[in-house]
Coordinates of C-alpha atoms and ligand atoms in Angstrom, one line a residue:
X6 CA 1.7 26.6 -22.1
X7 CA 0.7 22.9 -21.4
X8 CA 1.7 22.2 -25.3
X9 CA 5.5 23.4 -24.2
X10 CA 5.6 21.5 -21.0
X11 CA 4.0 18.2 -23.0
X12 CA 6.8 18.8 -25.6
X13 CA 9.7 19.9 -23.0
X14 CA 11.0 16.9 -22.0
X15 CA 11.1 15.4 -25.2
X16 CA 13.1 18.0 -26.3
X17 CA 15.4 18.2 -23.8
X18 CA 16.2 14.4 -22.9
X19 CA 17.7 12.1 -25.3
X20 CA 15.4 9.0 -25.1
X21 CA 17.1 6.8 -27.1
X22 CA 20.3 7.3 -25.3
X23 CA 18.6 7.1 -21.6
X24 CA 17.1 4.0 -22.2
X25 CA 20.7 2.5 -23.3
X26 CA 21.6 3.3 -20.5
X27 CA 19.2 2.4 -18.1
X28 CA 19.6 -1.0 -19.7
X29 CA 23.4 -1.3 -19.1
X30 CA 23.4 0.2 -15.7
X31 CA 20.5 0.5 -13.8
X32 CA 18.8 -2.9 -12.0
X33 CA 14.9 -2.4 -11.2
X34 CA 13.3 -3.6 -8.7
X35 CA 10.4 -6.7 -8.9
X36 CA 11.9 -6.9 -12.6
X37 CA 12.8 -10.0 -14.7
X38 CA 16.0 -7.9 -16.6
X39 CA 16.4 -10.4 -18.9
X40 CA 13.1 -10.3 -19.7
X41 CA 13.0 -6.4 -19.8
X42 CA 15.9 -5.8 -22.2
X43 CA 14.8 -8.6 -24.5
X44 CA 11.2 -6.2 -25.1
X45 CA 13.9 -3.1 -25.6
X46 CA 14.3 -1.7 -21.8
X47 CA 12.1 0.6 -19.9
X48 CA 9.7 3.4 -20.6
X49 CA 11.2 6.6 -19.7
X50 CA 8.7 8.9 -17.2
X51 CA 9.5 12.5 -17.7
X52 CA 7.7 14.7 -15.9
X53 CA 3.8 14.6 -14.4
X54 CA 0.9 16.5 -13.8
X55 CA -2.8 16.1 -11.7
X56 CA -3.3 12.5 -12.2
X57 CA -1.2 12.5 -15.9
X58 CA 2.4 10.8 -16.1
X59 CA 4.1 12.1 -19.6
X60 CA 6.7 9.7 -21.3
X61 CA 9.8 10.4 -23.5
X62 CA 8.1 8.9 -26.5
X63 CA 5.3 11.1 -26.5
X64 CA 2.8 9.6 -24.3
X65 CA 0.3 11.2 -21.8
X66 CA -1.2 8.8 -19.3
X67 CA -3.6 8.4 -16.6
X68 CA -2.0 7.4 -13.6
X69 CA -4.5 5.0 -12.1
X70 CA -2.1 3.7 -9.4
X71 CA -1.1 6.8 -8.1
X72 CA 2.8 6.2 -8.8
X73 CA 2.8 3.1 -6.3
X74 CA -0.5 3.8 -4.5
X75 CA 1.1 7.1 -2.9
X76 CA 0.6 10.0 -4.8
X77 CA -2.5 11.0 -3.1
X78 CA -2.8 15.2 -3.8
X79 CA -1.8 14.4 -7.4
X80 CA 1.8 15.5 -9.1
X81 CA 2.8 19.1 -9.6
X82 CA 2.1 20.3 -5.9
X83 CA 4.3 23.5 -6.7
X84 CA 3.7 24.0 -3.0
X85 CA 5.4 20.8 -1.8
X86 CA 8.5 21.3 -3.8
X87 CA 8.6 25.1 -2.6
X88 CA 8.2 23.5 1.1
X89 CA 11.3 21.3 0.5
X90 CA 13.1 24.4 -0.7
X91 CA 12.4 26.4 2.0
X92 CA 13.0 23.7 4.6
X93 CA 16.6 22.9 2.7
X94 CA 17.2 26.2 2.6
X95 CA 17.0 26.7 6.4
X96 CA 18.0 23.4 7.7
X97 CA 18.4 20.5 5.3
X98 CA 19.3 17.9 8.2
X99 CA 19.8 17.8 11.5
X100 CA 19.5 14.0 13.4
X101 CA 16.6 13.5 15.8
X102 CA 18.9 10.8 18.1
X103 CA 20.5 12.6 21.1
X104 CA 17.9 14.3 22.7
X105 CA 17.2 16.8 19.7
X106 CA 14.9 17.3 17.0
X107 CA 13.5 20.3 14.6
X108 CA 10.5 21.7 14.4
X109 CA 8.6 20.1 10.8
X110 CA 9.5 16.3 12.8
X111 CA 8.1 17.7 16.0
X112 CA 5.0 19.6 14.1
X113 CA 4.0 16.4 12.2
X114 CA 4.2 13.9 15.1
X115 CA 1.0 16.3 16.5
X116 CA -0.8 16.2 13.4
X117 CA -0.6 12.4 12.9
X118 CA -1.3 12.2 16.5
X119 CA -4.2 14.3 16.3
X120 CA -5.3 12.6 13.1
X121 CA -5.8 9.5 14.9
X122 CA -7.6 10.0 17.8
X123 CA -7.6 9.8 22.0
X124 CA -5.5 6.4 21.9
X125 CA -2.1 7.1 20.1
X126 CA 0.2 10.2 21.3
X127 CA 3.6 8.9 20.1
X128 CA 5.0 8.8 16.4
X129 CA 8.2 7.2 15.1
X130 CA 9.7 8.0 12.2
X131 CA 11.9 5.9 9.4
X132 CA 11.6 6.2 5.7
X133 CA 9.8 3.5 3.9
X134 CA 7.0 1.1 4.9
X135 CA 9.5 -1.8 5.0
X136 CA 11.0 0.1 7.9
X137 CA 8.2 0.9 9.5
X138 CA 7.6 -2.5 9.6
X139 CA 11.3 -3.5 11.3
X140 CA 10.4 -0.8 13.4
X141 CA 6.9 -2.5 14.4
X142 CA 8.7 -6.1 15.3
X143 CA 11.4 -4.8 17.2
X144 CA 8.8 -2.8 19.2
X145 CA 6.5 -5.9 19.4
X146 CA 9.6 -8.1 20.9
X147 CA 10.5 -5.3 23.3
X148 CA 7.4 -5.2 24.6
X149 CA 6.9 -8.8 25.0
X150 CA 10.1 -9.2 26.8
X151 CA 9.1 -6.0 28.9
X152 CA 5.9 -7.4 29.8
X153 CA 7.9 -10.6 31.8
X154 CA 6.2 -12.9 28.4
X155 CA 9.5 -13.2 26.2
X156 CA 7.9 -16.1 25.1
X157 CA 5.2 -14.3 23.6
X158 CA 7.1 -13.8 20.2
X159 CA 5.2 -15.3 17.2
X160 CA 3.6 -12.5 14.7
X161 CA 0.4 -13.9 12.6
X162 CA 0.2 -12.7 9.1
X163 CA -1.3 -13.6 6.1
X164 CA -0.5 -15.6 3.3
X165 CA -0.5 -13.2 0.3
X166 CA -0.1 -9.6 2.3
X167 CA 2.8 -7.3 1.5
X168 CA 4.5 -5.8 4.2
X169 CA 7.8 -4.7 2.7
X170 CA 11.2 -6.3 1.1
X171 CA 13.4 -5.8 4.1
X172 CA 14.2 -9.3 5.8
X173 CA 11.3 -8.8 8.3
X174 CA 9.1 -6.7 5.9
X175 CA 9.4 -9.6 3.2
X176 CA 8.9 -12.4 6.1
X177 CA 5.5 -10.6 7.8
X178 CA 4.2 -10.2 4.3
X179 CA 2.7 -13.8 2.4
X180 CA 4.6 -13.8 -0.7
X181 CA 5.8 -17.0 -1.3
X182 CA 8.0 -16.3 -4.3
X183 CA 9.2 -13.1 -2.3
X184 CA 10.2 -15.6 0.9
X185 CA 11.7 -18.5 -1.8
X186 CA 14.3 -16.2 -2.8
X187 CA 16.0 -15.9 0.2
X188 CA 14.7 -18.3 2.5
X189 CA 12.8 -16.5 4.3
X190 CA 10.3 -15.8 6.4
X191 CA 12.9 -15.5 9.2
X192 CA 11.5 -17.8 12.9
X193 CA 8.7 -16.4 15.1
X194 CA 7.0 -15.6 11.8
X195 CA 3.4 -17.5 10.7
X196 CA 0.9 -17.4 8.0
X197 CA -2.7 -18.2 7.7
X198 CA -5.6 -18.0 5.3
X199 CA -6.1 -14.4 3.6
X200 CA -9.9 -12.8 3.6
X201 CA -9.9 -13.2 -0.1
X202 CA -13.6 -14.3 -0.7
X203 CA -13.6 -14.7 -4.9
X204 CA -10.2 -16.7 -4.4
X205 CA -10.7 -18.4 -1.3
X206 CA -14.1 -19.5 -0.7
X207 CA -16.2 -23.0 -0.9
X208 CA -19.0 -22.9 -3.8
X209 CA -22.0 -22.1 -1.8
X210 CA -19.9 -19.9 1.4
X211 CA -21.4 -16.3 2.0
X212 CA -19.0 -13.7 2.5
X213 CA -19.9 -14.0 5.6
X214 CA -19.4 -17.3 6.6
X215 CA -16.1 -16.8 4.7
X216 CA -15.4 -13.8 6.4
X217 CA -16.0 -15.7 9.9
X218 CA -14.0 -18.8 9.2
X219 CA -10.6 -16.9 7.6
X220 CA -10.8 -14.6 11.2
X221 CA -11.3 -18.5 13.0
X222 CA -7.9 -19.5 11.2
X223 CA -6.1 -17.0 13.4
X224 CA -7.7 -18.7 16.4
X225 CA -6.7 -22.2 15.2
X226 CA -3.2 -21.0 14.7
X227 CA -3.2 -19.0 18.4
X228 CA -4.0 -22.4 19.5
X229 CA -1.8 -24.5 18.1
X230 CA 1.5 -22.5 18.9
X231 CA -0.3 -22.0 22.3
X232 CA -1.5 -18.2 23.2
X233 CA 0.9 -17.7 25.5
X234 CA 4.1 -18.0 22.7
X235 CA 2.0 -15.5 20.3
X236 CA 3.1 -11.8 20.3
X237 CA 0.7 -9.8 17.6
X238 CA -1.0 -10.0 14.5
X239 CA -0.3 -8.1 11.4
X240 CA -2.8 -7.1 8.7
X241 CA -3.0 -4.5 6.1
X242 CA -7.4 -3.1 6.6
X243 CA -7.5 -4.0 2.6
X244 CA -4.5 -6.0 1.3
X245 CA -3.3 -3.9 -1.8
X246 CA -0.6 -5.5 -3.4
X247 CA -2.5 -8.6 -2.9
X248 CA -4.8 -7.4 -5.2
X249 CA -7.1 -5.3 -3.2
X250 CA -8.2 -7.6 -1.0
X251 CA -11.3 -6.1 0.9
X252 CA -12.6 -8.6 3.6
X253 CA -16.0 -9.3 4.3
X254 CA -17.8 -7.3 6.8
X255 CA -17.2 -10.3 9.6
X256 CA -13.7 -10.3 9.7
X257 CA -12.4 -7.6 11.1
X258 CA -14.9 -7.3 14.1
X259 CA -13.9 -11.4 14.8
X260 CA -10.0 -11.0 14.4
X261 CA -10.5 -7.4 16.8
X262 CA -12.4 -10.3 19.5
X263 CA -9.9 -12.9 18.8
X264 CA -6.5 -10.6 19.4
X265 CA -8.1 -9.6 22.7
X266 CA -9.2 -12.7 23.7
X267 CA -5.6 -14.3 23.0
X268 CA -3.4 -11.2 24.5
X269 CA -2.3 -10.4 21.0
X270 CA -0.8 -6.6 19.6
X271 CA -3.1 -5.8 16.9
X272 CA -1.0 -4.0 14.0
X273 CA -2.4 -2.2 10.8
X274 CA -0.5 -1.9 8.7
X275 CA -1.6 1.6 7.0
X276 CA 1.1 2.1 4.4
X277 CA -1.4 1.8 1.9
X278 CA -4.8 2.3 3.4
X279 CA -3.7 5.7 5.6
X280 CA -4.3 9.6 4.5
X281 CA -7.4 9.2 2.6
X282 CA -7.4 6.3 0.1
X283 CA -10.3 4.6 1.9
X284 CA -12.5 7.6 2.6
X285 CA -11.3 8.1 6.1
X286 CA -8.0 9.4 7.4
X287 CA -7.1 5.6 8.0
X288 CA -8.3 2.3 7.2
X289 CA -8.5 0.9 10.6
X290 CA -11.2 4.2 11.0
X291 CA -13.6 2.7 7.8
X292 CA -13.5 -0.8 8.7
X293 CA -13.7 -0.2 12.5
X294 CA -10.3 -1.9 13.9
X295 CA -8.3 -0.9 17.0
X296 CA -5.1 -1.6 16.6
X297 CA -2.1 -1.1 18.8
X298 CA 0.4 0.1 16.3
X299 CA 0.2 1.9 13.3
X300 CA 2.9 1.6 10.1
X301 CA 2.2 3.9 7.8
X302 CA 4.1 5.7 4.6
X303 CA 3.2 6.5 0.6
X304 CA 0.5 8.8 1.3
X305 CA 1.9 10.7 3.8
X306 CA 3.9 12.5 1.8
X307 CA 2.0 11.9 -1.5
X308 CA 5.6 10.0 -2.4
X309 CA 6.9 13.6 -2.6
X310 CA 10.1 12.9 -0.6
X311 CA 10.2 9.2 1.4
X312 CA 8.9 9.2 4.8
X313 CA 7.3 6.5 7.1
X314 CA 6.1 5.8 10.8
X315 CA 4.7 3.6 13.1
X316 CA 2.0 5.1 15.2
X317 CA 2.7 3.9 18.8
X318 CA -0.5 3.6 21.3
X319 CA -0.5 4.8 24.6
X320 CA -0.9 1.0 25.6
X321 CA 2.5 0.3 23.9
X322 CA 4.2 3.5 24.5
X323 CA 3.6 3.6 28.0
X324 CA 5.2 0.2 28.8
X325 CA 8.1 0.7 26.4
X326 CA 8.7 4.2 28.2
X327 CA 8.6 3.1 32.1
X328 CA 10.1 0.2 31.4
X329 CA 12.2 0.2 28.2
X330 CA 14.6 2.8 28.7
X331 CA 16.9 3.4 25.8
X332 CA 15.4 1.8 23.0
X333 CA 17.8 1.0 20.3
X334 CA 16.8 1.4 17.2
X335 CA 16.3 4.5 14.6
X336 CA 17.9 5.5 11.1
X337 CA 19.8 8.3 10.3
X338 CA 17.1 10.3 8.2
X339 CA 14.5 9.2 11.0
X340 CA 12.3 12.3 11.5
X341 CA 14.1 14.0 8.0
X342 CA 13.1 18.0 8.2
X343 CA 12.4 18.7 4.4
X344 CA 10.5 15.1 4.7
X345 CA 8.7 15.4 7.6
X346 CA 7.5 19.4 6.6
X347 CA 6.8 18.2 3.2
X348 CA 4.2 15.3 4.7
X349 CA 2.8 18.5 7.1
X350 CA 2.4 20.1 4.3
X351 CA 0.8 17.5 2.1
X352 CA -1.8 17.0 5.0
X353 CA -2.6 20.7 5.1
X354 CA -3.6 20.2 1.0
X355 CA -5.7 17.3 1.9
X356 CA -7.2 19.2 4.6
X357 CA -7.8 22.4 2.6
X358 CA -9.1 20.8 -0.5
X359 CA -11.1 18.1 1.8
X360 CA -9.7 15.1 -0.2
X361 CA -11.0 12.2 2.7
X362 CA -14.0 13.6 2.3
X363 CA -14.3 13.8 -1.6
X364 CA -13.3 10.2 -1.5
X365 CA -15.9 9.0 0.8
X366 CA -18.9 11.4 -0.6
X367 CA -18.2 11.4 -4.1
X368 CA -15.2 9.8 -6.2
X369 CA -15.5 6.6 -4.4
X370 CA -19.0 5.5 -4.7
X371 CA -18.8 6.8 -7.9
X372 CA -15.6 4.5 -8.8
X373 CA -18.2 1.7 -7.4
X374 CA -20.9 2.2 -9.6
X375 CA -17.9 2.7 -12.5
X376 CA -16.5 -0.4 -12.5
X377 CA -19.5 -2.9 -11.5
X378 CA -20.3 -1.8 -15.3
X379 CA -17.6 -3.9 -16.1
X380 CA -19.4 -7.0 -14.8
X381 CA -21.2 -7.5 -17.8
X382 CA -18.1 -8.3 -19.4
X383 CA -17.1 -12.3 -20.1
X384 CA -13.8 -12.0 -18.3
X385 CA -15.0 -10.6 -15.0
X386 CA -15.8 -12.5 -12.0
X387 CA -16.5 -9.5 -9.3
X388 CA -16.0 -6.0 -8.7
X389 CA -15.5 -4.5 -5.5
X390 CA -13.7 -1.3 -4.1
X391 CA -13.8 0.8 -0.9
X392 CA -12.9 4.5 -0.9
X393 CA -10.4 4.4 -3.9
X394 CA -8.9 1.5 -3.8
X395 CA -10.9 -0.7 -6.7
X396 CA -10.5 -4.3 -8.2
X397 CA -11.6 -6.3 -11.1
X398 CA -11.3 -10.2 -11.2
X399 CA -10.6 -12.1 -14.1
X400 CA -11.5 -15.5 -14.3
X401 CA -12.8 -18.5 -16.5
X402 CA -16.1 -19.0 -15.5
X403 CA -17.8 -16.4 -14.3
X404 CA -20.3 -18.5 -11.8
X405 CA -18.1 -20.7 -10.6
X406 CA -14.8 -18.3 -10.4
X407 CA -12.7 -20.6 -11.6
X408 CA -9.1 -19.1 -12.5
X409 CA -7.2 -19.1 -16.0
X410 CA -4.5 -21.9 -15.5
X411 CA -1.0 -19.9 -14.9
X412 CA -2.2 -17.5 -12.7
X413 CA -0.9 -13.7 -14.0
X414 CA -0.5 -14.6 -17.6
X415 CA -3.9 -13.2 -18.7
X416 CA -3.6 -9.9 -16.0
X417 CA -0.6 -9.3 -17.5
X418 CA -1.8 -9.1 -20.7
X419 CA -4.5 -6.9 -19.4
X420 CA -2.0 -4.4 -17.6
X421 CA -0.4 -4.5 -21.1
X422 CA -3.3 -3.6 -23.0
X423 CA -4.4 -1.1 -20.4
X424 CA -1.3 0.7 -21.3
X425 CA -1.8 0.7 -25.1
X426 CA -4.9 3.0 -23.9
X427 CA -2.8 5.5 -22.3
X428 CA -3.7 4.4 -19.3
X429 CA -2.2 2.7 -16.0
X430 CA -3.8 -0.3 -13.7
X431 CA -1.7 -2.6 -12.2
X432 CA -2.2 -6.5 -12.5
X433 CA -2.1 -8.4 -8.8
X434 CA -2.3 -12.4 -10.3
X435 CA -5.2 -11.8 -12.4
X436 CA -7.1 -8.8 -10.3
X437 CA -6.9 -5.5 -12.2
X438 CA -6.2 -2.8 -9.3
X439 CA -6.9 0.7 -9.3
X440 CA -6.2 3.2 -6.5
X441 CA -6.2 6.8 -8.2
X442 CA -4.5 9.7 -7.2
X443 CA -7.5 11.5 -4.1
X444 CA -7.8 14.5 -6.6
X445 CA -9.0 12.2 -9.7
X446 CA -12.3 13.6 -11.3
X447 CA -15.7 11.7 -12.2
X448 CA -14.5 12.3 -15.8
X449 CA -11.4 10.8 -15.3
X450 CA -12.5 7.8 -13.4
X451 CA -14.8 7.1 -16.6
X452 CA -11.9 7.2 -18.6
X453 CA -9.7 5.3 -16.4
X454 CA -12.6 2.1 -16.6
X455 CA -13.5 2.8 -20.2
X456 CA -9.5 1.8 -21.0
X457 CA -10.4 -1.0 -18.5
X458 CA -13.0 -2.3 -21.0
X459 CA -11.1 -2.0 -23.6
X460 CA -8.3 -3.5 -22.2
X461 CA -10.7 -6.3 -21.4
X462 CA -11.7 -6.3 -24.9
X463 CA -8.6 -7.0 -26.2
X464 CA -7.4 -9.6 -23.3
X465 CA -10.9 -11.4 -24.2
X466 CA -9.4 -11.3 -27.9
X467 CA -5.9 -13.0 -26.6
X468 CA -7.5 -15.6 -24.9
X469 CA -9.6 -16.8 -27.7
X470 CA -6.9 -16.7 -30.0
X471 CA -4.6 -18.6 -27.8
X472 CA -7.0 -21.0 -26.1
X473 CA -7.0 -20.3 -23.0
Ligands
LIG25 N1 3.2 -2.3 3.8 C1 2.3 -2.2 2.8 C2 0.9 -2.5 3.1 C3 2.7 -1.9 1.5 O1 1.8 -1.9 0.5 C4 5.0 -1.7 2.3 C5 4.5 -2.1 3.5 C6 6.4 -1.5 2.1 O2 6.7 -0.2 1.8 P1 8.0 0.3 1.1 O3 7.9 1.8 1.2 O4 9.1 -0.2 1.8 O5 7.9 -0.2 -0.3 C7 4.1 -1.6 1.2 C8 4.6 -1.3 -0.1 C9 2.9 -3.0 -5.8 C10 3.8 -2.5 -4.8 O6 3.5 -3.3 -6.9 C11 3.3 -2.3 -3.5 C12 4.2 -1.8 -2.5 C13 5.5 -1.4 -2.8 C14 6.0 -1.6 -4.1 C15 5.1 -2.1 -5.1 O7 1.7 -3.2 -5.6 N2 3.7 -1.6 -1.2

């Protein structure tokens, strides 16, 4: 049986001809084409299974990434494609605008609300995490200007975070070569310092002094644009396309004091850290935030069909409901039935096969021990994870974390590597990520950092032959 799926698709695409044309027609995103066709075009994913993606040449890999950090229950859910069915089947659409909805998008807005307790009752729907994140700065503005403070308008970010490639997703997150491209971020937008302690810190700083003084940048910027122009900060619990970015135990409990201190929204951004990835339902839950809005995405529907929403406090809600009226903004799939049943669904599996719980019991302390095994190794600096969400730094020196010059060249070759091993990690500048699908086994997370070694070996190989 597996031995005719493995062999189905190979049988039944032609590869060759797929990957002519994906060349001559199809643009990727985050992709240097020229680049891309000059290697010979793109690898060709077939079909998946568990935590295995299957390639038209042949291949059978482990999916350390979780497609983009989403797939949480794993591919192959026959379930989930037999809840889309049915929900197609009965209605495929219907619009959730004027004054009507159906029952998977009213049935999910209760369990999302129940799954994050007494403070948020109100759940709005769009269909990617750069939505969400429109969604969360129009809300922020209308509340603002609600309030009688429309000067309160300023969002704090981070430099480095990833919030999206929308025009306000791309200008909340810190990617400089992201905002270069199209002049961006867009006004009432600032960045300060990220909690990055192996990139950031002075020789000698604790992680918690470090921690302390990247929450005080906030402060410094609150009080240079003056506290009462400042509308909210935005932060992700662990950065992940940052390269995992977990922040020392001091900074979330400062920039929690600061927020309320200064008037300031407090927004997680969940997309990756919600439905399990950290070991609780949320990340805001592990690290111990309280935010006031919620985007969130990926995981909720295990990237089965797209879906996204911003979780709305009562704090929020109830102003923008007295006093709002009509709020003028949604998106024609907001609240999509076969999405939003799918997600239901995919939080019943999680439920049923207690996935947060595996995560924080047993596959992420084990991923933990896993890869600090890799420390030994000349190319790595530090290990850390939380939950499943895992990073390995590569740098030059080991004791004083000095960087390879060109920062991304040697990752890169790492990711490359990696993938010679039949397996997937992505590269974040030089930080080797992993964040596994929830249902990945010990075994697997031993084989997933055993291709890490010897992806390292072979990157440790490069270097020495070029230099570097
Ligand atoms: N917020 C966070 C925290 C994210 O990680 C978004 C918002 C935007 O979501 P959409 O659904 O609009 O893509 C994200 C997305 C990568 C990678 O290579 C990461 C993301 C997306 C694509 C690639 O690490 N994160």
């Amino acid at each position: 049986m597996t031995e005719t799926l493995e062999t189905q698709s190979v049988r039944n695409y032609d590869i060759e001809e797929l990957k002519r044309l994906d060349m001559a027609h199809h643009w990727h995103p985050f992709t240097d084409t020229k680049a891309l066709h000059k290697e010979g075009g793109a690898r060709v994913i077939t079909r998946a299974e568990g935590c295995y993606l299957y390639d038209g040449d042949g291949h059978k890999l482990l999916d350390g990434m979780a497609g983009l950090w989403c797939v949480n229950v794993g591919y192959g859910r026959q379930e989930l494609a037999e809840t889309a069915y049915r929900q197609m089947l009965e209605l495929p659409y219907y619009n959730t605008f004027f004054k009507t909805a159906t029952p998977p998008a009213i049935e999910l807005s209760a369990k999302v609300a129940s799954l994050l307790g007494d403070n948020f009752h109100h759940i709005f729907y769009s269909n990617s995490g750069s939505e969400a994140n429109d969604t969360v700065l129009r809300m922020v503005r209308h509340y603002w200007n609600l309030k009688g403070q429309p000067n309160k308008k300023t969002i704090i970010s981070r430099w480095n975070a990833y919030h999206g490639s929308t025009v306000a997703g791309a200008s909340l997150g810190g990617m400089k070569p992201m905002h270069k491209q199209a002049d961006l971020p867009i006004p009432g937008i600032t960045h300060v310092m990220q909690p990055h302690w192996f990139q950031e810190a002075e020789q000698g700083e604790t992680p918690e002094d470090f921690g302390k003084r990247a929450a005080h940048a906030i402060e410094q910027r609150i009080l240079e644009l003056g506290p009462e122009n400042v509308a909210a900060f935005i932060g992700e619990p662990v950065q992940g396309a940052g390269g995992v970015v977990i922040p020392p135990s001091t900074y979330w409990p400062e920039v929690q004091k600061i927020c309320q201190k200064y008037d300031l929204l407090l927004i997680a951004d969940e997309v990756i850290c919600g439905f399990g990835r950290t070991g609780s339902w949320f990340g805001h839950q592990t690290l111990g935030i309280k935010p006031d809005l919620i985007p969130m995405a990926k995981g909720m529907s295990s990237g089965y069909l797209p879906i996204s929403a911003v979780a709305v406090s009562d704090k929020v809600s109830e102003t923008l409901f007295e006093k709002g009226g009509e709020f003028y903004h949604g998106y024609t799939y907001s609240g999509h039935p076969a999405a939003c049943a799918v997600a239901l669904r995919n939080i019943e599996i999680m439920e049923r096969e207690h996935l947060v719980e595996k995560v924080h019991n047993e596959t992420g302390p084990y991923l933990a021990e896993a890869l600090a095994t890799l420390r030994d190794h000349p190319l790595v600096g530090e290990t850390r994870t939380l939950g499943l969400l895992g990073a390995v730094e590569i740098c030059k020196n080991k004791e004083t974390r000095e960087r390879f010059a060109d920062l991304g060249k040697v990752g890169t070759m790492c990711r490359d590597h990696i993938m010679e091993r039949n397996a997937i990690s992505r590269a974040c500048g030089d930080t080797m990520v992993v964040s596994p699908p929830l249902i990945i086994e010990k075994g697997q997370i031993d084989d997933l950092v055993a291709a890490l070694r010897g992806a390292l070996d072979d990157t440790m190989a490069d270097v020495e032959k070029l230099g570097l």
